[in-house]
PDB file of C-alpha atoms and ligand atoms in Angstrom:
ATOM      1  CA  MET A  12     -10.113  12.887 -14.981  1.00 93.00           C
ATOM      2  CA  VAL A  13      -8.660   9.720 -13.512  1.00 97.00           C
ATOM      3  CA  VAL A  14      -5.650  10.296 -11.249  1.00 98.00           C
ATOM      4  CA  GLY A  15      -3.881   7.064 -10.259  1.00 98.00           C
ATOM      5  CA  ARG A  16      -0.492   6.737  -8.403  1.00 98.00           C
ATOM      6  CA  PHE A  17       2.512   4.825  -7.873  1.00 98.00           C
ATOM      7  CA  ALA A  18       3.229   4.498  -4.187  1.00 98.00           C
ATOM      8  CA  PRO A  19       6.269   2.353  -3.632  1.00 97.00           C
ATOM      9  CA  THR A  20       8.207   1.786  -0.414  1.00 96.00           C
ATOM     10  CA  PRO A  21      11.688   1.742  -1.446  1.00 96.00           C
ATOM     11  CA  SER A  22      12.944  -0.780   1.297  1.00 94.00           C
ATOM     12  CA  GLY A  23      14.779  -2.539  -1.614  1.00 92.00           C
ATOM     13  CA  ARG A  24      14.836  -3.105  -5.086  1.00 93.00           C
ATOM     14  CA  MET A  25      11.529  -3.757  -6.947  1.00 93.00           C
ATOM     15  CA  HIS A  26      10.649  -7.418  -7.646  1.00 91.00           C
ATOM     16  CA  LEU A  27       8.469  -8.762 -10.431  1.00 92.00           C
ATOM     17  CA  GLY A  28       5.245  -8.368  -8.032  1.00 92.00           C
ATOM     18  CA  ASN A  29       5.901  -4.697  -7.647  1.00 95.00           C
ATOM     19  CA  ILE A  30       6.572  -4.183 -11.253  1.00 96.00           C
ATOM     20  CA  TYR A  31       3.437  -5.775 -11.933  1.00 97.00           C
ATOM     21  CA  ALA A  32       1.298  -3.674  -9.465  1.00 97.00           C
ATOM     22  CA  MET A  33       3.007  -0.555 -10.948  1.00 97.00           C
ATOM     23  CA  LEU A  34       2.215  -1.492 -14.702  1.00 98.00           C
ATOM     24  CA  PHE A  35      -1.306  -2.183 -13.664  1.00 98.00           C
ATOM     25  CA  ALA A  36      -1.652   1.241 -11.970  1.00 98.00           C
ATOM     26  CA  TRP A  37      -0.069   2.922 -14.919  1.00 98.00           C
ATOM     27  CA  ALA A  38      -2.144   0.983 -17.495  1.00 98.00           C
ATOM     28  CA  LYS A  39      -5.540   1.394 -15.694  1.00 97.00           C
ATOM     29  CA  SER A  40      -5.043   5.242 -15.684  1.00 98.00           C
ATOM     30  CA  ARG A  41      -3.519   5.760 -19.068  1.00 97.00           C
ATOM     31  CA  LYS A  42      -6.068   3.627 -20.960  1.00 94.00           C
ATOM     32  CA  PHE A  43      -8.624   6.238 -20.155  1.00 91.00           C
ATOM     33  CA  GLY A  44      -6.426   9.192 -20.647  1.00 95.00           C
ATOM     34  CA  GLY A  45      -5.734   9.607 -16.767  1.00 97.00           C
ATOM     35  CA  GLU A  46      -2.707  10.892 -15.087  1.00 98.00           C
ATOM     36  CA  ILE A  47      -0.203   9.256 -12.551  1.00 98.00           C
ATOM     37  CA  VAL A  48       1.211  10.701  -9.409  1.00 98.00           C
ATOM     38  CA  LEU A  49       4.485   9.163  -8.120  1.00 98.00           C
ATOM     39  CA  ARG A  50       4.922   9.156  -4.399  1.00 98.00           C
ATOM     40  CA  ILE A  51       7.904   7.654  -2.609  1.00 98.00           C
ATOM     41  CA  GLU A  52       6.596   6.020   0.691  1.00 98.00           C
ATOM     42  CA  ASP A  53       9.771   6.457   2.686  1.00 97.00           C
ATOM     43  CA  LEU A  54       8.713   7.405   6.220  1.00 96.00           C
ATOM     44  CA  ASP A  55      10.614   4.648   7.662  1.00 93.00           C
ATOM     45  CA  LYS A  56      14.042   6.400   6.983  1.00 91.00           C
ATOM     46  CA  LEU A  57      16.202   3.349   8.122  1.00 91.00           C
ATOM     47  CA  ARG A  58      14.444   0.759   5.996  1.00 93.00           C
ATOM     48  CA  CYS A  59      14.190   3.172   2.960  1.00 96.00           C
ATOM     49  CA  PRO A  60      17.468   5.455   2.344  1.00 96.00           C
ATOM     50  CA  ARG A  61      17.220   7.948  -0.575  1.00 97.00           C
ATOM     51  CA  SER A  62      19.615   5.931  -2.592  1.00 97.00           C
ATOM     52  CA  ASN A  63      17.021   3.090  -2.870  1.00 97.00           C
ATOM     53  CA  ALA A  64      14.301   5.606  -4.032  1.00 98.00           C
ATOM     54  CA  GLU A  65      16.972   6.862  -6.753  1.00 98.00           C
ATOM     55  CA  ILE A  66      17.282   3.232  -8.136  1.00 98.00           C
ATOM     56  CA  LEU A  67      13.554   2.821  -8.096  1.00 98.00           C
ATOM     57  CA  ILE A  68      12.948   5.982 -10.028  1.00 98.00           C
ATOM     58  CA  ASP A  69      15.708   4.885 -12.510  1.00 98.00           C
ATOM     59  CA  ASP A  70      14.047   1.386 -12.921  1.00 98.00           C
ATOM     60  CA  LEU A  71      10.445   3.022 -13.440  1.00 98.00           C
ATOM     61  CA  TYR A  72      12.166   5.064 -16.354  1.00 97.00           C
ATOM     62  CA  TRP A  73      13.776   2.173 -17.733  1.00 98.00           C
ATOM     63  CA  LEU A  74      10.670   0.162 -17.813  1.00 98.00           C
ATOM     64  CA  GLY A  75       9.028   3.158 -19.392  1.00 97.00           C
ATOM     65  CA  LEU A  76       6.395   3.740 -16.862  1.00 98.00           C
ATOM     66  CA  ASP A  77       5.766   7.360 -16.782  1.00 98.00           C
ATOM     67  CA  TRP A  78       4.029   9.861 -14.402  1.00 98.00           C
ATOM     68  CA  ASP A  79       2.841  13.218 -14.356  1.00 98.00           C
ATOM     69  CA  LYS A  80       3.332  14.665 -10.845  1.00 98.00           C
ATOM     70  CA  GLY A  81       6.053  13.945  -8.379  1.00 97.00           C
ATOM     71  CA  PRO A  82       8.141  12.160  -7.157  1.00 98.00           C
ATOM     72  CA  TYR A  83       6.829  13.243  -3.902  1.00 98.00           C
ATOM     73  CA  PHE A  84       8.827  12.000  -0.825  1.00 98.00           C
ATOM     74  CA  GLN A  85       6.647  11.227   2.344  1.00 98.00           C
ATOM     75  CA  SER A  86       9.767  11.806   4.433  1.00 97.00           C
ATOM     76  CA  GLU A  87       9.558  15.649   3.168  1.00 98.00           C
ATOM     77  CA  ARG A  88       5.932  15.890   4.219  1.00 98.00           C
ATOM     78  CA  ILE A  89       5.832  15.289   7.931  1.00 97.00           C
ATOM     79  CA  GLU A  90       4.453  18.900   8.929  1.00 98.00           C
ATOM     80  CA  ILE A  91       1.293  17.902   6.629  1.00 98.00           C
ATOM     81  CA  TYR A  92       0.726  14.691   8.479  1.00 98.00           C
ATOM     82  CA  LYS A  93       1.046  16.495  11.959  1.00 98.00           C
ATOM     83  CA  LYS A  94      -1.554  18.904  10.975  1.00 98.00           C
ATOM     84  CA  TYR A  95      -3.996  15.854  10.254  1.00 98.00           C
ATOM     85  CA  ILE A  96      -3.036  14.218  13.558  1.00 98.00           C
ATOM     86  CA  GLU A  97      -4.043  17.423  15.307  1.00 98.00           C
ATOM     87  CA  ILE A  98      -7.418  17.210  13.387  1.00 98.00           C
ATOM     88  CA  LEU A  99      -8.025  13.498  14.840  1.00 98.00           C
ATOM     89  CA  LYS A 100      -7.004  14.847  18.459  1.00 97.00           C
ATOM     90  CA  GLN A 101      -9.580  17.675  18.255  1.00 98.00           C
ATOM     91  CA  LYS A 102     -12.299  14.994  17.059  1.00 97.00           C
ATOM     92  CA  ARG A 103     -11.397  13.197  20.078  1.00 96.00           C
ATOM     93  CA  VAL A 104     -11.116   9.964  18.439  1.00 97.00           C
ATOM     94  CA  THR A 105      -7.409   9.239  19.447  1.00 98.00           C
ATOM     95  CA  PHE A 106      -5.808   7.910  22.516  1.00 97.00           C
ATOM     96  CA  PRO A 107      -2.142   7.199  23.624  1.00 97.00           C
ATOM     97  CA  CYS A 108      -1.154   3.447  23.864  1.00 97.00           C
ATOM     98  CA  PHE A 109       1.911   2.389  25.697  1.00 96.00           C
ATOM     99  CA  CYS A 110       1.783  -1.307  24.761  1.00 93.00           C
ATOM    100  CA  SER A 111       4.980  -2.849  23.262  1.00 85.00           C
ATOM    101  CA  ARG A 112       4.608  -5.168  20.242  1.00 76.00           C
ATOM    102  CA  GLY A 113       5.675  -7.991  22.637  1.00 68.00           C
ATOM    103  CA  GLU A 114       2.853  -7.237  25.158  1.00 68.00           C
ATOM    104  CA  LEU A 115       0.245  -7.169  22.506  1.00 66.00           C
ATOM    105  CA  HIS A 116       1.251 -10.692  21.387  1.00 60.00           C
ATOM    106  CA  ILE A 117       1.447 -11.875  25.045  1.00 55.00           C
ATOM    107  CA  ALA A 118      -2.157 -10.433  25.615  1.00 56.00           C
ATOM    108  CA  ASN A 119      -2.877 -13.017  22.852  1.00 48.00           C
ATOM    109  CA  ALA A 120      -5.328 -10.647  20.882  1.00 47.00           C
ATOM    110  CA  PRO A 121      -7.662 -12.179  18.511  1.00 48.00           C
ATOM    111  CA  HIS A 122      -6.642 -12.814  14.882  1.00 48.00           C
ATOM    112  CA  THR A 123      -8.262 -11.082  11.924  1.00 50.00           C
ATOM    113  CA  ASN A 124      -8.532 -13.042   8.884  1.00 49.00           C
ATOM    114  CA  ASP A 125      -4.987 -12.052   7.714  1.00 53.00           C
ATOM    115  CA  GLY A 126      -3.322 -13.351  10.799  1.00 51.00           C
ATOM    116  CA  ILE A 127      -2.870  -9.779  11.980  1.00 60.00           C
ATOM    117  CA  TYR A 128      -3.100  -9.286  15.682  1.00 69.00           C
ATOM    118  CA  ARG A 129      -6.243  -7.156  16.362  1.00 81.00           C
ATOM    119  CA  TYR A 130      -5.728  -4.561  19.158  1.00 88.00           C
ATOM    120  CA  PRO A 131      -7.282  -5.796  22.368  1.00 87.00           C
ATOM    121  CA  GLY A 132      -8.037  -2.220  23.562  1.00 90.00           C
ATOM    122  CA  THR A 133      -5.471  -2.253  26.518  1.00 92.00           C
ATOM    123  CA  CYS A 134      -4.934   1.341  26.655  1.00 96.00           C
ATOM    124  CA  ARG A 135      -8.319   2.653  25.486  1.00 95.00           C
ATOM    125  CA  ASN A 136      -9.619   3.897  28.826  1.00 94.00           C
ATOM    126  CA  LEU A 137      -6.493   4.959  30.719  1.00 96.00           C
ATOM    127  CA  THR A 138      -6.989   7.830  33.178  1.00 95.00           C
ATOM    128  CA  LYS A 139      -5.046  10.985  32.852  1.00 95.00           C
ATOM    129  CA  GLU A 140      -3.086  10.104  35.922  1.00 96.00           C
ATOM    130  CA  GLN A 141      -2.253   6.635  34.280  1.00 95.00           C
ATOM    131  CA  ILE A 142      -1.253   8.300  31.250  1.00 96.00           C
ATOM    132  CA  ALA A 143       1.130  10.827  33.268  1.00 95.00           C
ATOM    133  CA  ILE A 144       2.835   8.111  34.938  1.00 95.00           C
ATOM    134  CA  LYS A 145       3.146   5.656  31.799  1.00 94.00           C
ATOM    135  CA  SER A 146       4.610   8.686  29.927  1.00 93.00           C
ATOM    136  CA  PHE A 147       7.322   9.073  32.258  1.00 93.00           C
ATOM    137  CA  TRP A 148       8.681   5.533  31.242  1.00 90.00           C
ATOM    138  CA  ARG A 149       7.682   5.143  27.607  1.00 93.00           C
ATOM    139  CA  SER A 150       6.649   7.254  24.711  1.00 95.00           C
ATOM    140  CA  PRO A 151       3.209   6.294  23.565  1.00 96.00           C
ATOM    141  CA  ALA A 152       1.977   5.480  19.979  1.00 96.00           C
ATOM    142  CA  LEU A 153      -1.182   7.259  18.883  1.00 97.00           C
ATOM    143  CA  ARG A 154      -4.253   5.089  18.070  1.00 97.00           C
ATOM    144  CA  VAL A 155      -7.727   5.859  16.541  1.00 97.00           C
ATOM    145  CA  ARG A 156     -10.555   4.393  18.480  1.00 97.00           C
ATOM    146  CA  VAL A 157     -13.024   2.484  16.423  1.00 96.00           C
ATOM    147  CA  ASP A 158     -16.469   0.985  17.104  1.00 93.00           C
ATOM    148  CA  ASP A 159     -18.892  -1.394  15.498  1.00 94.00           C
ATOM    149  CA  ARG A 160     -19.440   0.965  12.537  1.00 95.00           C
ATOM    150  CA  VAL A 161     -19.790  -1.050   9.236  1.00 96.00           C
ATOM    151  CA  ILE A 162     -17.688   0.283   6.383  1.00 97.00           C
ATOM    152  CA  CYS A 163     -18.865  -0.849   2.741  1.00 98.00           C
ATOM    153  CA  PHE A 164     -17.218  -0.347  -0.580  1.00 98.00           C
ATOM    154  CA  GLU A 165     -16.997  -1.847  -3.840  1.00 98.00           C
ATOM    155  CA  ASP A 166     -13.700  -2.953  -5.136  1.00 98.00           C
ATOM    156  CA  GLU A 167     -13.642  -2.939  -8.965  1.00 98.00           C
ATOM    157  CA  HIS A 168     -12.163  -6.403  -9.130  1.00 98.00           C
ATOM    158  CA  TYR A 169     -13.186  -8.196  -5.706  1.00 98.00           C
ATOM    159  CA  GLY A 170     -16.781  -6.667  -5.924  1.00 98.00           C
ATOM    160  CA  ILE A 171     -18.619  -5.463  -2.730  1.00 98.00           C
ATOM    161  CA  GLN A 172     -16.761  -5.657   0.627  1.00 97.00           C
ATOM    162  CA  LYS A 173     -18.302  -5.215   4.065  1.00 96.00           C
ATOM    163  CA  SER A 174     -16.427  -4.941   7.163  1.00 95.00           C
ATOM    164  CA  VAL A 175     -17.064  -4.233  10.872  1.00 95.00           C
ATOM    165  CA  LEU A 176     -14.303  -1.985  12.126  1.00 94.00           C
ATOM    166  CA  ASP A 177     -13.628  -3.272  15.507  1.00 90.00           C
ATOM    167  CA  LYS A 178     -13.680  -6.811  14.195  1.00 87.00           C
ATOM    168  CA  ASN A 179     -11.466  -5.904  11.240  1.00 81.00           C
ATOM    169  CA  SER A 180      -8.555  -4.066  12.825  1.00 81.00           C
ATOM    170  CA  GLY A 181      -9.537  -2.727  16.242  1.00 90.00           C
ATOM    171  CA  ASP A 182      -8.167   0.519  17.150  1.00 95.00           C
ATOM    172  CA  PHE A 183      -5.341   1.331  14.783  1.00 95.00           C
ATOM    173  CA  ILE A 184      -2.216   3.202  15.009  1.00 95.00           C
ATOM    174  CA  VAL A 185      -1.810   6.607  13.129  1.00 97.00           C
ATOM    175  CA  CYS A 186       1.652   7.480  14.811  1.00 96.00           C
ATOM    176  CA  ARG A 187       4.162   5.069  16.135  1.00 94.00           C
ATOM    177  CA  SER A 188       5.922   5.389  19.391  1.00 94.00           C
ATOM    178  CA  ASP A 189       9.262   6.407  17.698  1.00 92.00           C
ATOM    179  CA  GLY A 190       7.159   9.349  16.275  1.00 93.00           C
ATOM    180  CA  VAL A 191       6.933   7.936  12.760  1.00 94.00           C
ATOM    181  CA  TYR A 192       3.708   8.673  11.105  1.00 96.00           C
ATOM    182  CA  ALA A 193       1.771   5.376  10.236  1.00 96.00           C
ATOM    183  CA  TYR A 194       1.080   3.984   6.754  1.00 96.00           C
ATOM    184  CA  HIS A 195      -2.817   4.363   7.062  1.00 97.00           C
ATOM    185  CA  LEU A 196      -2.611   7.966   8.002  1.00 98.00           C
ATOM    186  CA  SER A 197       0.053   8.977   5.489  1.00 98.00           C
ATOM    187  CA  VAL A 198      -1.402   7.160   2.581  1.00 98.00           C
ATOM    188  CA  VAL A 199      -4.812   8.590   2.987  1.00 98.00           C
ATOM    189  CA  VAL A 200      -3.867  12.033   3.478  1.00 98.00           C
ATOM    190  CA  ASP A 201      -1.482  12.032   0.710  1.00 98.00           C
ATOM    191  CA  ASP A 202      -4.089  10.376  -1.846  1.00 98.00           C
ATOM    192  CA  ALA A 203      -6.580  12.881  -0.842  1.00 98.00           C
ATOM    193  CA  ILE A 204      -4.385  15.973  -1.233  1.00 98.00           C
ATOM    194  CA  MET A 205      -2.729  14.808  -4.365  1.00 98.00           C
ATOM    195  CA  GLY A 206      -6.181  14.398  -5.963  1.00 98.00           C
ATOM    196  CA  VAL A 207      -5.757  10.423  -6.555  1.00 98.00           C
ATOM    197  CA  THR A 208      -9.285   9.199  -7.503  1.00 98.00           C
ATOM    198  CA  GLU A 209      -8.120   5.518  -8.347  1.00 98.00           C
ATOM    199  CA  ILE A 210      -6.000   3.296  -6.164  1.00 98.00           C
ATOM    200  CA  VAL A 211      -4.863   0.156  -8.089  1.00 98.00           C
ATOM    201  CA  ARG A 212      -2.636  -2.240  -5.648  1.00 98.00           C
ATOM    202  CA  GLY A 213      -2.140  -5.741  -4.398  1.00 96.00           C
ATOM    203  CA  SER A 214      -4.807  -7.597  -2.771  1.00 96.00           C
ATOM    204  CA  ASP A 215      -2.700  -7.974   0.468  1.00 94.00           C
ATOM    205  CA  LEU A 216      -3.999  -4.407   1.045  1.00 96.00           C
ATOM    206  CA  LEU A 217      -7.667  -5.114   0.511  1.00 96.00           C
ATOM    207  CA  GLY A 218      -8.150  -5.487   4.283  1.00 94.00           C
ATOM    208  CA  SER A 219      -6.664  -2.006   5.086  1.00 95.00           C
ATOM    209  CA  VAL A 220      -9.402  -0.186   2.892  1.00 97.00           C
ATOM    210  CA  PRO A 221     -12.141  -0.139   5.707  1.00 96.00           C
ATOM    211  CA  VAL A 222      -9.691   1.524   8.208  1.00 96.00           C
ATOM    212  CA  GLN A 223      -8.585   4.027   5.337  1.00 97.00           C
ATOM    213  CA  LEU A 224     -12.007   4.743   4.336  1.00 98.00           C
ATOM    214  CA  TYR A 225     -12.831   5.519   8.024  1.00 97.00           C
ATOM    215  CA  LEU A 226     -10.036   8.157   7.842  1.00 98.00           C
ATOM    216  CA  TYR A 227     -11.591   9.572   4.722  1.00 98.00           C
ATOM    217  CA  GLU A 228     -14.715   9.974   6.621  1.00 98.00           C
ATOM    218  CA  LEU A 229     -13.134  11.655   9.567  1.00 98.00           C
ATOM    219  CA  PHE A 230     -11.274  14.085   7.285  1.00 98.00           C
ATOM    220  CA  GLU A 231     -14.346  14.571   5.287  1.00 98.00           C
ATOM    221  CA  PHE A 232     -12.376  13.641   2.052  1.00 98.00           C
ATOM    222  CA  GLU A 233     -14.009  12.413  -1.065  1.00 98.00           C
ATOM    223  CA  ARG A 234     -13.595   8.482  -1.308  1.00 98.00           C
ATOM    224  CA  PRO A 235     -11.165   7.135  -4.115  1.00 98.00           C
ATOM    225  CA  SER A 236     -12.118   3.914  -6.075  1.00 98.00           C
ATOM    226  CA  TYR A 237     -10.246   0.863  -5.356  1.00 98.00           C
ATOM    227  CA  CYS A 238      -9.101  -2.015  -7.736  1.00 98.00           C
ATOM    228  CA  HIS A 239      -7.033  -4.606  -5.833  1.00 98.00           C
ATOM    229  CA  ILE A 240      -5.229  -7.243  -8.092  1.00 98.00           C
ATOM    230  CA  PRO A 241      -4.213 -10.685  -7.140  1.00 97.00           C
ATOM    231  CA  LEU A 242      -0.485 -11.323  -6.227  1.00 94.00           C
ATOM    232  CA  PHE A 243       2.034 -12.942  -7.764  1.00 92.00           C
ATOM    233  CA  LYS A 244       3.304 -16.123  -6.025  1.00 90.00           C
ATOM    234  CA  VAL A 245       6.059 -18.788  -6.516  1.00 83.00           C
ATOM    235  CA  ALA A 246       5.282 -22.315  -7.020  1.00 77.00           C
ATOM    236  CA  ASP A 247       5.653 -23.293  -3.173  1.00 76.00           C
ATOM    237  CA  GLY A 248       2.809 -20.619  -2.630  1.00 74.00           C
ATOM    238  CA  ARG A 249       5.310 -18.129  -1.238  1.00 75.00           C
ATOM    239  CA  ARG A 250       4.528 -14.400  -2.137  1.00 75.00           C
ATOM    240  CA  LEU A 251       7.170 -12.639  -3.815  1.00 73.00           C
ATOM    241  CA  ALA A 252       9.359 -10.589  -1.150  1.00 69.00           C
ATOM    242  CA  LYS A 253      12.171  -8.168  -1.433  1.00 64.00           C
ATOM    243  CA  ARG A 254      13.801  -9.885   1.448  1.00 59.00           C
ATOM    244  CA  ASP A 255      14.016 -13.088  -0.447  1.00 61.00           C
ATOM    245  CA  GLY A 256      15.740 -11.571  -3.379  1.00 60.00           C
ATOM    246  CA  ASP A 257      13.039 -12.739  -5.685  1.00 65.00           C
ATOM    247  CA  LEU A 258      13.737 -11.797  -9.187  1.00 80.00           C
ATOM    248  CA  ASP A 259      14.436  -7.952  -8.680  1.00 89.00           C
ATOM    249  CA  MET A 260      15.082  -5.287 -11.024  1.00 94.00           C
ATOM    250  CA  GLY A 261      18.903  -5.888 -10.589  1.00 93.00           C
ATOM    251  CA  THR A 262      18.729  -9.429 -11.999  1.00 89.00           C
ATOM    252  CA  LEU A 263      16.122  -8.831 -14.498  1.00 91.00           C
ATOM    253  CA  ARG A 264      17.693  -5.604 -16.024  1.00 94.00           C
ATOM    254  CA  LYS A 265      20.938  -7.736 -16.605  1.00 92.00           C
ATOM    255  CA  LYS A 266      19.255 -10.485 -18.729  1.00 90.00           C
ATOM    256  CA  TYR A 267      16.107  -8.882 -20.262  1.00 93.00           C
ATOM    257  CA  SER A 268      14.502  -5.763 -21.998  1.00 96.00           C
ATOM    258  CA  ALA A 269      11.722  -3.725 -20.534  1.00 97.00           C
ATOM    259  CA  GLU A 270       9.613  -5.278 -23.458  1.00 97.00           C
ATOM    260  CA  ASP A 271      10.396  -8.726 -22.189  1.00 96.00           C
ATOM    261  CA  ILE A 272       9.289  -8.073 -18.761  1.00 96.00           C
ATOM    262  CA  ILE A 273       6.051  -6.303 -19.794  1.00 97.00           C
ATOM    263  CA  GLY A 274       5.264  -9.195 -22.265  1.00 96.00           C
ATOM    264  CA  TYR A 275       6.022 -11.598 -19.509  1.00 95.00           C
ATOM    265  CA  ILE A 276       3.627 -10.085 -16.965  1.00 96.00           C
ATOM    266  CA  ALA A 277       0.971  -9.946 -19.789  1.00 97.00           C
ATOM    267  CA  TRP A 278       1.413 -13.569 -20.362  1.00 95.00           C
ATOM    268  CA  GLN A 279       1.212 -14.522 -16.844  1.00 94.00           C
ATOM    269  CA  VAL A 280      -1.874 -12.634 -16.198  1.00 96.00           C
ATOM    270  CA  GLY A 281      -3.588 -14.227 -19.141  1.00 95.00           C
ATOM    271  CA  PHE A 282      -3.713 -11.180 -21.487  1.00 96.00           C
ATOM    272  CA  ILE A 283      -1.559 -13.217 -24.196  1.00 96.00           C
ATOM    273  CA  ASP A 284      -1.113 -16.819 -24.840  1.00 94.00           C
ATOM    274  CA  LYS A 285       2.668 -17.022 -24.875  1.00 92.00           C
ATOM    275  CA  TRP A 286       5.623 -15.017 -23.669  1.00 92.00           C
ATOM    276  CA  GLU A 287       6.497 -12.353 -26.375  1.00 94.00           C
ATOM    277  CA  LYS A 288       8.020  -8.990 -26.324  1.00 96.00           C
ATOM    278  CA  MET A 289       5.562  -6.250 -25.812  1.00 97.00           C
ATOM    279  CA  ASN A 290       5.864  -2.724 -25.625  1.00 97.00           C
ATOM    280  CA  LYS A 291       3.652  -0.407 -23.213  1.00 96.00           C
ATOM    281  CA  SER A 292       1.213   0.761 -25.746  1.00 96.00           C
ATOM    282  CA  GLU A 293       0.793  -2.773 -26.922  1.00 97.00           C
ATOM    283  CA  PHE A 294       0.095  -3.858 -23.446  1.00 98.00           C
ATOM    284  CA  LEU A 295      -2.437  -0.899 -23.187  1.00 97.00           C
ATOM    285  CA  SER A 296      -4.074  -2.449 -26.048  1.00 97.00           C
ATOM    286  CA  VAL A 297      -4.605  -6.018 -24.380  1.00 97.00           C
ATOM    287  CA  PHE A 298      -5.192  -4.645 -20.828  1.00 97.00           C
ATOM    288  CA  GLU A 299      -8.400  -5.721 -19.603  1.00 96.00           C
ATOM    289  CA  ILE A 300      -8.920  -5.919 -15.779  1.00 94.00           C
ATOM    290  CA  ASP A 301     -12.036  -8.342 -16.234  1.00 94.00           C
ATOM    291  CA  LYS A 302      -9.670 -10.879 -17.662  1.00 94.00           C
ATOM    292  CA  LEU A 303      -7.602 -11.086 -14.417  1.00 95.00           C
ATOM    293  CA  PRO A 304      -8.137 -14.052 -11.961  1.00 95.00           C
ATOM    294  CA  MET A 305      -9.447 -13.681  -8.525  1.00 95.00           C
ATOM    295  CA  ASN A 306      -6.954 -15.891  -7.009  1.00 95.00           C
ATOM    296  CA  ASP A 307      -3.142 -15.368  -6.739  1.00 94.00           C
ATOM    297  CA  ILE A 308      -1.118 -15.924  -9.879  1.00 94.00           C
ATOM    298  CA  VAL A 309       1.505 -18.676  -9.435  1.00 91.00           C
ATOM    299  CA  LEU A 310       4.577 -17.628 -11.901  1.00 88.00           C
ATOM    300  CA  ASN A 311       5.547 -19.886 -14.624  1.00 78.00           C
ATOM    301  CA  TYR A 312       9.386 -19.904 -14.149  1.00 71.00           C
ATOM    302  CA  ASN A 313       9.704 -22.903 -16.774  1.00 62.00           C
ATOM    303  CA  PHE A 314      12.259 -21.271 -18.721  1.00 57.00           C
ATOM    304  CA  ASP A 315      15.689 -19.748 -18.137  1.00 53.00           C
ATOM    305  CA  LEU A 316      14.951 -16.637 -16.222  1.00 47.00           C
TER     306      LEU A 316
HETATM  307  N1  LIG B 414       3.790   1.775  -0.002  1.00 82.11           N
HETATM  308  C1  LIG B 414       2.987   0.529  -0.246  1.00 82.11           C
HETATM  309  C2  LIG B 414       3.831  -0.561  -0.494  1.00 82.11           C
HETATM  310  O1  LIG B 414       4.770  -0.535  -1.226  1.00 82.11           O
HETATM  311  C3  LIG B 414       1.690   0.528  -0.948  1.00 82.11           C
HETATM  312  C4  LIG B 414       0.594   1.502  -0.340  1.00 82.11           C
HETATM  313  C5  LIG B 414      -0.582   1.465  -1.190  1.00 82.11           C
HETATM  314  O2  LIG B 414      -0.500   1.172  -2.383  1.00 82.11           O
HETATM  315  O3  LIG B 414      -1.550   1.880  -0.501  1.00 82.11           O
HETATM  316  O4  LIG B 414       3.346  -1.915  -0.288  1.00 82.11           O
END
């Protein structure tokens, strides 16, 4: 059975891009009689207060996007992540890293394609003594060491992807210096434990798959399937973002019905020719992932939204 998931980070109100990603995760699973897990990714407690999660859950109800298991809150699953960090330590693939973000920028690490700094390996080979001295001044982050291993997978929408770990990301963080478990670790552990078989999400996360699949390997979990979808953009090429106050659920709910929003998304992705109201079962009947473009989708705001 297909098990999909919603994995929102409640750092603000959902915008149209988030709604579209949830709608696609929902439809992809439901179309084949699958289940959905709802997991709230609120490890960063300062950015993600519980009140935001409550509003987000209410927005999902309002949209009619239902789920079968959850909500699970990552902030309540710390003990689980701790156990998996221990497994990585036992496998001797981790090392403490004392670099601050600023230092890494000064080190002028080579960029990956996404404009993300690749870790230059500064703390990779510290001696026990060096670690002891540095620990006195600063608590370290924990990184997983990677090598030139090639990771291959087939994305259902973007096709076969191949990536060399140390070129793609460099050694990656699994626990931040403030003790917060990092996204790659928590997402892999949770998806595996929760039995998620299919991950549908925005193409901005396509580049994180190799690192995540490497963790699947280390933990000996079974791989899920991936389907990344193009992002929604506004006319000037900018991605939708919570911080820019882009059409969020607060604004949308005042003016539109859930059917207006679902129909608008169906229109923007090319499932229908014009904007019309659509309920979720009608959306399921036109849903065809193959019709989605590869490039990001520039939203048509040429009407009174
Ligand atoms: N929580 C992440 C976000 O809201 C999504 C993580 C994922 O889908 O793997 O961007």
